[in-house]
Short mmCIF file of C-alpha atoms in Angstrom, two decimals:
data_model
loop_
_atom_site.label_atom_id
_atom_site.label_comp_id
_atom_site.label_asym_id
_atom_site.label_seq_id
_atom_site.Cartn_x
_atom_site.Cartn_y
_atom_site.Cartn_z
CA UNK A 22 -38.10 39.02 -12.01
CA UNK A 23 -37.88 35.16 -12.16
CA UNK A 24 -40.64 34.66 -14.79
CA UNK A 25 -42.25 36.59 -17.67
CA UNK A 26 -45.47 36.69 -15.54
CA UNK A 27 -43.74 38.31 -12.51
CA UNK A 28 -42.12 40.83 -15.07
CA UNK A 29 -45.46 41.85 -16.54
CA UNK A 30 -47.17 42.21 -13.11
CA UNK A 31 -44.46 44.59 -12.10
CA UNK A 32 -45.96 47.01 -14.84
CA UNK A 33 -48.07 50.06 -13.94
CA UNK A 34 -50.06 52.38 -16.17
CA UNK A 35 -47.04 54.59 -16.83
CA UNK A 36 -45.00 51.65 -18.09
CA UNK A 37 -47.76 50.61 -20.32
CA UNK A 38 -47.73 54.02 -21.87
CA UNK A 39 -43.92 53.81 -22.33
CA UNK A 40 -44.39 50.54 -24.05
CA UNK A 41 -46.84 52.07 -26.44
CA UNK A 42 -44.39 54.91 -27.13
CA UNK A 43 -41.73 52.32 -27.89
CA UNK A 44 -44.03 50.54 -30.26
CA UNK A 45 -44.82 53.70 -32.07
CA UNK A 46 -40.99 54.37 -32.40
CA UNK A 47 -40.45 50.87 -33.76
CA UNK A 48 -43.25 51.35 -36.35
CA UNK A 49 -41.81 54.56 -37.56
CA UNK A 50 -38.29 53.05 -37.84
CA UNK A 51 -39.55 49.98 -39.63
CA UNK A 52 -41.42 52.18 -42.19
CA UNK A 53 -38.20 54.12 -42.77
CA UNK A 54 -36.11 50.94 -43.44
CA UNK A 55 -38.69 48.90 -45.33
CA UNK A 56 -41.52 49.28 -47.87
CA UNK A 57 -44.01 48.81 -45.05
CA UNK A 58 -46.54 51.44 -46.34
CA UNK A 59 -46.11 51.86 -49.96
CA UNK A 60 -48.50 54.44 -51.43
CA UNK A 61 -48.69 56.48 -48.38
CA UNK A 62 -47.33 59.63 -50.15
CA UNK A 63 -50.83 59.64 -51.87
CA UNK A 64 -53.44 58.10 -49.60
CA UNK A 65 -53.69 56.27 -46.40
CA UNK A 66 -56.63 54.94 -44.29
CA UNK A 67 -56.76 54.63 -40.61
CA UNK A 68 -59.42 52.24 -39.24
CA UNK A 69 -60.52 52.43 -35.67
CA UNK A 70 -62.54 49.76 -33.93
CA UNK A 71 -62.96 47.93 -30.58
CA UNK A 72 -63.01 44.29 -30.00
CA UNK A 73 -64.03 42.01 -26.99
CA UNK A 74 -61.47 39.48 -25.82
CA UNK A 75 -63.33 36.80 -24.15
CA UNK A 76 -62.07 35.55 -20.77
CA UNK A 77 -63.45 33.03 -18.24
CA UNK A 78 -62.09 33.98 -14.95
CA UNK A 79 -64.25 36.38 -13.04
CA UNK A 80 -61.34 37.33 -10.85
CA UNK A 81 -59.42 38.80 -13.82
CA UNK A 82 -58.94 42.54 -13.23
CA UNK A 83 -61.24 44.61 -15.44
CA UNK A 84 -63.28 41.72 -16.87
CA UNK A 85 -66.86 42.59 -17.43
CA UNK A 86 -69.78 41.69 -19.82
CA UNK A 87 -69.61 43.50 -23.04
CA UNK A 88 -71.14 43.23 -26.62
CA UNK A 89 -69.26 41.11 -29.42
CA UNK A 90 -70.19 38.98 -32.35
CA UNK A 91 -69.42 35.33 -32.81
CA UNK A 92 -70.38 33.56 -35.98
CA UNK A 93 -72.29 36.80 -37.10
CA UNK A 94 -74.41 36.64 -33.88
CA UNK A 95 -74.58 39.39 -31.34
CA UNK A 96 -73.63 38.06 -27.90
CA UNK A 97 -72.81 39.58 -24.41
CA UNK A 98 -69.79 37.77 -23.14
CA UNK A 99 -67.34 38.29 -20.35
CA UNK A 100 -64.07 39.82 -21.48
CA UNK A 101 -61.58 42.77 -21.82
CA UNK A 102 -62.01 45.43 -24.54
CA UNK A 103 -59.47 46.65 -26.83
CA UNK A 104 -59.54 49.82 -28.83
CA UNK A 105 -57.22 49.86 -31.66
CA UNK A 106 -56.29 51.74 -34.79
CA UNK A 107 -54.55 50.45 -37.92
CA UNK A 108 -53.02 52.25 -40.86
CA UNK A 109 -53.13 50.95 -44.43
CA UNK A 110 -52.94 52.18 -47.94
CA UNK A 111 -54.34 50.89 -51.31
CA UNK A 112 -51.03 49.02 -51.75
CA UNK A 113 -50.34 47.93 -48.18
CA UNK A 114 -51.84 45.50 -45.63
CA UNK A 115 -52.88 47.14 -42.52
CA UNK A 116 -50.48 47.76 -39.53
CA UNK A 117 -51.62 48.53 -36.06
CA UNK A 118 -50.50 52.04 -34.98
CA UNK A 119 -51.82 52.19 -31.41
CA UNK A 120 -54.04 50.07 -29.12
CA UNK A 121 -55.41 50.41 -25.61
CA UNK A 122 -56.83 47.77 -23.31
CA UNK A 123 -60.07 48.61 -21.25
CA UNK A 124 -62.66 47.17 -19.03
CA UNK A 125 -64.92 44.74 -20.69
CA UNK A 126 -68.03 47.02 -20.43
CA UNK A 127 -66.26 50.01 -21.94
CA UNK A 128 -68.31 51.91 -24.68
CA UNK A 129 -66.63 51.75 -28.06
CA UNK A 130 -66.30 55.35 -28.46
CA UNK A 131 -64.72 56.02 -24.99
CA UNK A 132 -61.30 57.59 -25.69
CA UNK A 133 -61.64 57.15 -29.44
CA UNK A 134 -61.04 60.96 -30.13
CA UNK A 135 -57.55 60.78 -28.38
CA UNK A 136 -56.68 57.41 -29.87
CA UNK A 137 -57.28 58.55 -33.51
CA UNK A 138 -55.19 61.72 -32.97
CA UNK A 139 -52.38 59.66 -31.50
CA UNK A 140 -52.79 57.30 -34.57
CA UNK A 141 -52.76 60.25 -37.06
CA UNK A 142 -49.53 61.35 -35.51
CA UNK A 143 -47.96 57.94 -35.42
CA UNK A 144 -48.93 57.39 -39.18
CA UNK A 145 -47.18 60.89 -40.15
CA UNK A 146 -44.07 59.56 -38.17
CA UNK A 147 -44.21 56.39 -40.28
CA UNK A 148 -43.87 58.37 -43.53
CA UNK A 149 -47.61 58.91 -44.34
CA UNK A 150 -47.54 62.13 -46.17
CA UNK A 151 -50.50 62.09 -48.22
CA UNK A 152 -54.21 62.22 -47.60
CA UNK A 153 -55.56 60.43 -44.63
CA UNK A 154 -59.12 59.28 -44.23
CA UNK A 155 -60.03 57.96 -40.74
CA UNK A 156 -62.86 55.34 -40.91
CA UNK A 157 -65.13 54.05 -38.16
CA UNK A 158 -68.49 52.32 -37.61
CA UNK A 159 -71.55 53.90 -36.08
CA UNK A 160 -70.14 53.66 -32.62
CA UNK A 161 -67.65 56.36 -33.36
CA UNK A 162 -70.45 58.71 -34.92
CA UNK A 163 -69.64 61.26 -32.27
CA UNK A 164 -68.66 65.00 -32.47
CA UNK A 165 -65.32 64.46 -30.41
CA UNK A 166 -64.16 61.79 -32.90
CA UNK A 167 -64.98 63.68 -36.01
CA UNK A 168 -63.48 66.93 -34.45
CA UNK A 169 -60.21 64.99 -33.60
CA UNK A 170 -59.78 63.98 -37.27
CA UNK A 171 -60.27 67.57 -38.41
CA UNK A 172 -58.02 69.14 -35.90
CA UNK A 173 -55.16 66.67 -37.07
CA UNK A 174 -55.78 67.40 -40.70
CA UNK A 175 -57.38 64.11 -41.64
CA UNK A 176 -60.65 63.44 -43.32
CA UNK A 177 -63.39 61.19 -41.74
CA UNK A 178 -65.75 58.56 -42.76
CA UNK A 179 -68.10 57.20 -40.20
CA UNK A 180 -71.26 55.23 -40.37
CA UNK A 181 -74.07 57.29 -39.20
CA UNK A 182 -76.69 56.16 -36.78
CA UNK A 183 -80.25 56.00 -38.20
CA UNK A 184 -81.78 58.57 -36.04
CA UNK A 185 -84.85 60.53 -36.98
CA UNK A 186 -82.73 63.41 -38.55
CA UNK A 187 -80.87 60.97 -40.54
CA UNK A 188 -84.13 59.29 -41.91
CA UNK A 189 -85.50 62.71 -42.75
CA UNK A 190 -82.48 63.52 -44.72
CA UNK A 191 -82.71 60.25 -46.57
CA UNK A 192 -86.45 60.82 -47.38
CA UNK A 193 -85.66 64.09 -48.93
CA UNK A 194 -83.23 62.44 -51.63
CA UNK A 195 -84.76 62.69 -55.08
CA UNK A 196 -85.64 59.35 -56.60
CA UNK A 197 -83.48 60.20 -59.83
CA UNK A 198 -80.35 60.68 -57.63
CA UNK A 199 -79.69 57.10 -56.92
CA UNK A 200 -77.03 55.48 -58.83
CA UNK A 201 -76.45 51.63 -59.10
CA UNK A 202 -73.09 50.37 -57.89
CA UNK A 203 -71.24 47.20 -58.07
CA UNK A 204 -72.19 44.93 -55.28
CA UNK A 205 -72.78 41.29 -54.66
CA UNK A 206 -75.02 39.68 -57.37
CA UNK A 207 -74.67 42.63 -59.55
CA UNK A 208 -74.56 42.58 -63.39
CA UNK A 209 -72.74 45.06 -65.62
CA UNK A 210 -74.89 46.21 -68.66
CA UNK A 211 -72.45 46.87 -71.44
CA UNK A 212 -74.95 48.59 -73.59
CA UNK A 213 -76.22 50.94 -70.86
CA UNK A 214 -72.66 51.05 -69.45
CA UNK A 215 -73.85 50.82 -65.72
CA UNK A 216 -74.57 48.26 -63.01
CA UNK A 217 -77.93 46.40 -62.77
CA UNK A 218 -77.90 45.96 -59.01
CA UNK A 219 -80.04 45.84 -56.00
CA UNK A 220 -77.70 48.39 -54.34
CA UNK A 221 -77.77 52.15 -55.07
CA UNK A 222 -76.20 55.07 -53.59
CA UNK A 223 -76.90 58.89 -53.29
CA UNK A 224 -75.63 61.69 -51.32
CA UNK A 225 -77.09 64.87 -49.74
CA UNK A 226 -75.49 67.62 -47.78
CA UNK A 227 -75.84 67.39 -44.10
CA UNK A 228 -75.09 69.12 -40.98
CA UNK A 229 -74.23 66.86 -37.92
CA UNK A 230 -73.93 67.55 -34.25
CA UNK A 231 -75.81 70.78 -34.76
CA UNK A 232 -76.46 71.17 -31.10
CA UNK A 233 -72.86 71.60 -30.23
CA UNK A 234 -70.99 74.73 -31.12
CA UNK A 235 -67.59 72.95 -30.91
CA UNK A 236 -68.56 69.90 -32.79
CA UNK A 237 -70.92 71.21 -35.50
CA UNK A 238 -69.80 69.90 -38.93
CA UNK A 239 -71.04 70.42 -42.52
CA UNK A 240 -70.20 67.59 -44.70
CA UNK A 241 -71.62 64.93 -46.87
CA UNK A 242 -74.29 62.22 -46.17
CA UNK A 243 -73.65 59.26 -48.46
CA UNK A 244 -76.63 56.69 -48.45
CA UNK A 245 -76.54 53.24 -49.84
CA UNK A 246 -79.85 51.47 -50.10
CA UNK A 247 -80.28 47.74 -50.89
CA UNK A 248 -83.47 46.02 -51.81
CA UNK A 249 -85.21 43.85 -49.11
CA UNK A 250 -86.05 40.75 -51.07
CA UNK A 251 -88.57 38.06 -50.17
CA UNK A 252 -86.88 35.05 -51.63
CA UNK A 253 -89.85 32.73 -50.96
CA UNK A 254 -92.14 35.00 -52.86
CA UNK A 255 -89.76 35.39 -55.71
CA UNK A 256 -89.39 31.59 -55.92
CA UNK A 257 -93.09 31.30 -56.37
CA UNK A 258 -93.25 33.77 -59.18
CA UNK A 259 -94.68 36.64 -56.99
CA UNK A 260 -93.62 40.02 -57.99
CA UNK A 261 -93.31 42.88 -55.63
CA UNK A 262 -96.11 45.49 -55.31
CA UNK A 263 -93.58 48.20 -54.22
CA UNK A 264 -89.86 48.04 -53.40
CA UNK A 265 -88.63 48.29 -49.80
CA UNK A 266 -85.02 49.00 -48.92
CA UNK A 267 -82.48 48.77 -46.20
CA UNK A 268 -80.60 52.15 -45.78
CA UNK A 269 -76.93 52.51 -44.69
CA UNK A 270 -75.75 55.96 -44.24
CA UNK A 271 -72.10 57.23 -44.05
CA UNK A 272 -71.06 60.88 -42.96
CA UNK A 273 -67.83 62.05 -44.48
CA UNK A 274 -65.87 64.91 -45.74
CA UNK A 275 -63.92 62.68 -48.14
CA UNK A 276 -62.79 64.52 -51.22
CA UNK A 277 -63.44 61.71 -53.52
CA UNK A 278 -66.29 61.17 -55.79
CA UNK A 279 -69.56 59.55 -54.69
CA UNK A 280 -68.78 55.97 -55.81
CA UNK A 281 -65.32 55.98 -54.70
CA UNK A 282 -65.80 57.38 -51.37
CA UNK A 283 -68.72 54.87 -50.67
CA UNK A 284 -66.64 51.99 -51.83
CA UNK A 285 -63.72 53.21 -49.62
CA UNK A 286 -65.75 53.34 -46.50
CA UNK A 287 -66.79 49.72 -46.98
CA UNK A 288 -63.10 48.95 -46.94
CA UNK A 289 -63.21 49.70 -43.21
CA UNK A 290 -64.02 46.06 -42.66
CA UNK A 291 -60.40 45.32 -43.05
CA UNK A 292 -59.79 46.17 -39.47
CA UNK A 293 -61.51 42.73 -38.59
CA UNK A 294 -58.44 41.10 -40.40
CA UNK A 295 -56.16 42.89 -37.93
CA UNK A 296 -58.07 41.60 -34.96
CA UNK A 297 -58.16 38.09 -36.37
CA UNK A 298 -54.29 38.40 -36.79
CA UNK A 299 -53.80 39.43 -33.21
CA UNK A 300 -56.31 36.82 -31.83
CA UNK A 301 -54.49 34.04 -33.98
CA UNK A 302 -51.16 35.11 -32.50
CA UNK A 303 -50.12 36.95 -29.30
CA UNK A 304 -53.63 37.75 -28.18
CA UNK A 305 -54.79 34.09 -28.07
CA UNK A 306 -54.70 34.65 -24.45
CA UNK A 307 -54.51 37.46 -22.13
CA UNK A 308 -51.99 35.73 -19.74
CA UNK A 309 -52.30 37.52 -16.29
CA UNK A 310 -54.98 38.21 -13.72
CA UNK A 311 -53.57 41.78 -13.46
CA UNK A 312 -54.98 44.36 -15.76
CA UNK A 313 -51.76 46.36 -16.33
CA UNK A 314 -49.83 43.18 -17.03
CA UNK A 315 -52.43 42.37 -19.79
CA UNK A 316 -52.37 46.03 -20.97
CA UNK A 317 -48.55 45.69 -21.48
CA UNK A 318 -49.08 42.30 -23.14
CA UNK A 319 -51.33 44.04 -25.69
CA UNK A 320 -48.66 46.80 -26.46
CA UNK A 321 -46.13 44.01 -26.94
CA UNK A 322 -48.57 42.16 -29.32
CA UNK A 323 -48.89 45.40 -31.44
CA UNK A 324 -45.03 45.80 -31.71
CA UNK A 325 -44.84 41.99 -32.81
CA UNK A 326 -47.47 42.65 -35.37
CA UNK A 327 -45.52 45.51 -36.91
CA UNK A 328 -42.33 43.34 -36.91
CA UNK A 329 -44.19 40.51 -38.56
CA UNK A 330 -45.66 42.80 -41.29
CA UNK A 331 -42.22 44.30 -42.06
CA UNK A 332 -40.75 40.70 -42.30
CA UNK A 333 -43.56 39.85 -44.82
CA UNK A 334 -42.77 42.89 -47.00
CA UNK A 335 -39.10 41.93 -47.09
CA UNK A 336 -39.79 38.51 -48.00
CA UNK A 337 -41.99 38.57 -51.15
CA UNK A 338 -45.09 40.28 -52.65
CA UNK A 339 -47.14 37.34 -51.50
CA UNK A 340 -46.02 37.55 -47.91
CA UNK A 341 -46.38 41.45 -47.96
CA UNK A 342 -50.29 40.78 -47.80
CA UNK A 343 -50.37 37.37 -46.01
CA UNK A 344 -51.94 36.60 -42.74
CA UNK A 345 -49.70 36.85 -39.73
CA UNK A 346 -50.02 33.08 -39.20
CA UNK A 347 -48.86 32.46 -42.63
CA UNK A 348 -45.72 34.41 -42.18
CA UNK A 349 -44.89 32.65 -38.90
CA UNK A 350 -45.50 29.25 -40.37
CA UNK A 351 -43.56 29.78 -43.52
CA UNK A 352 -40.82 32.20 -42.40
CA UNK A 353 -40.29 32.06 -38.69
CA UNK A 354 -41.14 28.61 -37.45
CA UNK A 355 -38.66 26.80 -39.68
CA UNK A 356 -37.20 23.42 -39.20
CA UNK A 357 -33.33 23.36 -39.47
CA UNK A 358 -30.42 21.20 -38.21
CA UNK A 359 -27.42 22.99 -36.55
CA UNK A 360 -24.06 21.64 -36.91
CA UNK A 361 -20.84 22.75 -35.13
CA UNK A 362 -17.39 22.74 -36.85
CA UNK A 363 -14.05 22.22 -35.33
CA UNK A 364 -13.52 25.91 -35.02
CA UNK A 365 -16.77 26.38 -33.05
CA UNK A 366 -18.58 27.68 -36.08
CA UNK A 367 -22.32 26.90 -36.09
CA UNK A 368 -23.87 26.21 -39.43
CA UNK A 369 -27.65 25.79 -39.79
CA UNK A 370 -28.82 23.33 -42.41
CA UNK A 371 -32.16 24.61 -43.66
CA UNK A 372 -34.92 22.27 -45.54
CA UNK A 373 -34.24 21.21 -49.25
CA UNK A 374 -36.78 21.76 -51.81
CA UNK A 375 -38.42 24.40 -49.64
CA UNK A 376 -41.17 26.35 -51.30
CA UNK A 377 -40.39 29.60 -49.25
CA UNK A 378 -36.56 29.29 -49.61
CA UNK A 379 -36.08 32.47 -51.66
CA UNK A 380 -38.51 34.41 -49.55
CA UNK A 381 -36.73 33.49 -46.47
CA UNK A 382 -33.39 34.33 -48.08
CA UNK A 383 -34.74 37.69 -49.09
CA UNK A 384 -35.44 38.51 -45.45
CA UNK A 385 -32.11 36.99 -44.21
CA UNK A 386 -30.16 39.19 -46.79
CA UNK A 387 -32.03 42.33 -45.90
CA UNK A 388 -31.57 41.85 -42.18
CA UNK A 389 -27.81 40.56 -42.25
CA UNK A 390 -26.12 43.09 -44.43
CA UNK A 391 -22.41 43.52 -43.59
CA UNK A 392 -21.17 46.90 -42.42
CA UNK A 393 -20.14 49.22 -45.48
CA UNK A 394 -16.56 48.98 -46.67
CA UNK A 395 -14.25 51.68 -45.39
CA UNK A 396 -11.43 53.25 -47.08
CA UNK A 397 -7.89 51.83 -46.30
#
């Protein structure tokens, strides 16, 4: 092929899956050679979500109208849909384990069960030997997704849809069971040793997907309620006659306590940071009009993301959790001056008084170790 575009257009579905397999092996090798996922021997999270990559050409294969959010507003835009999973630990930034490109009108949960199973296997290959909790939003509240997690020895934590059965379960929670939690605008009462907050949580046993023999699950329903405040009335000194709440339910088999399990589920939002990194880098565009070419591009973007994260952990603690754009700007896109000696030796002169000099040298030393000395 004469250009990268013609090279990508030669890919078919089998080639895309081969690229995905290569990416998984690269991630496993990086994790074995760098501290990419510290803390994975105790606990790791796998976050699954989908995103709509907007495109403007109606001739682009697979492009269709789908749901997305722009500036916190729900919109329907033409694009291609990507389903991805990322693994993280309490000590490590998320790293994409697997991703798939789909048509723009694909439902979020389509193929999620097989994807989360693949992600769990990839995470185990990358050295995650401890507890795994797979997290997802209400789009992944399906029997197939939950069963896939359980079959692969992982726990699940998914936002439950507010259907009539869930509402009945919430109504049955005793008023004394609600516990205040740390939440935006909360205040900790030192005397009472508890949070004074508009948010409270409680839990109740719940059976989901009861109509399906293969997917029926008995687990915990954790509910967070937040007061609905009429700020205009409060500003005028009008007290409420009775409190009204917004309810958020989480269906989980997490072995952690109520407060910790609820807080961990809210951490699922970190997957949006992964998408932001991808869109700020290789997925700024889907370069081809061919679907399989763009699917191959997505797999290459996933591999590049893993390499960037590994570079960050080798550089410094700050870069280990930095945005992908920060790592590229400070450690990769480096201005330097090459000089050639009389013996054809090339010397690269790097900037002086450079703030990230030692971070860059850390990565250089880690990746350019000489071969081990051999006995004479």
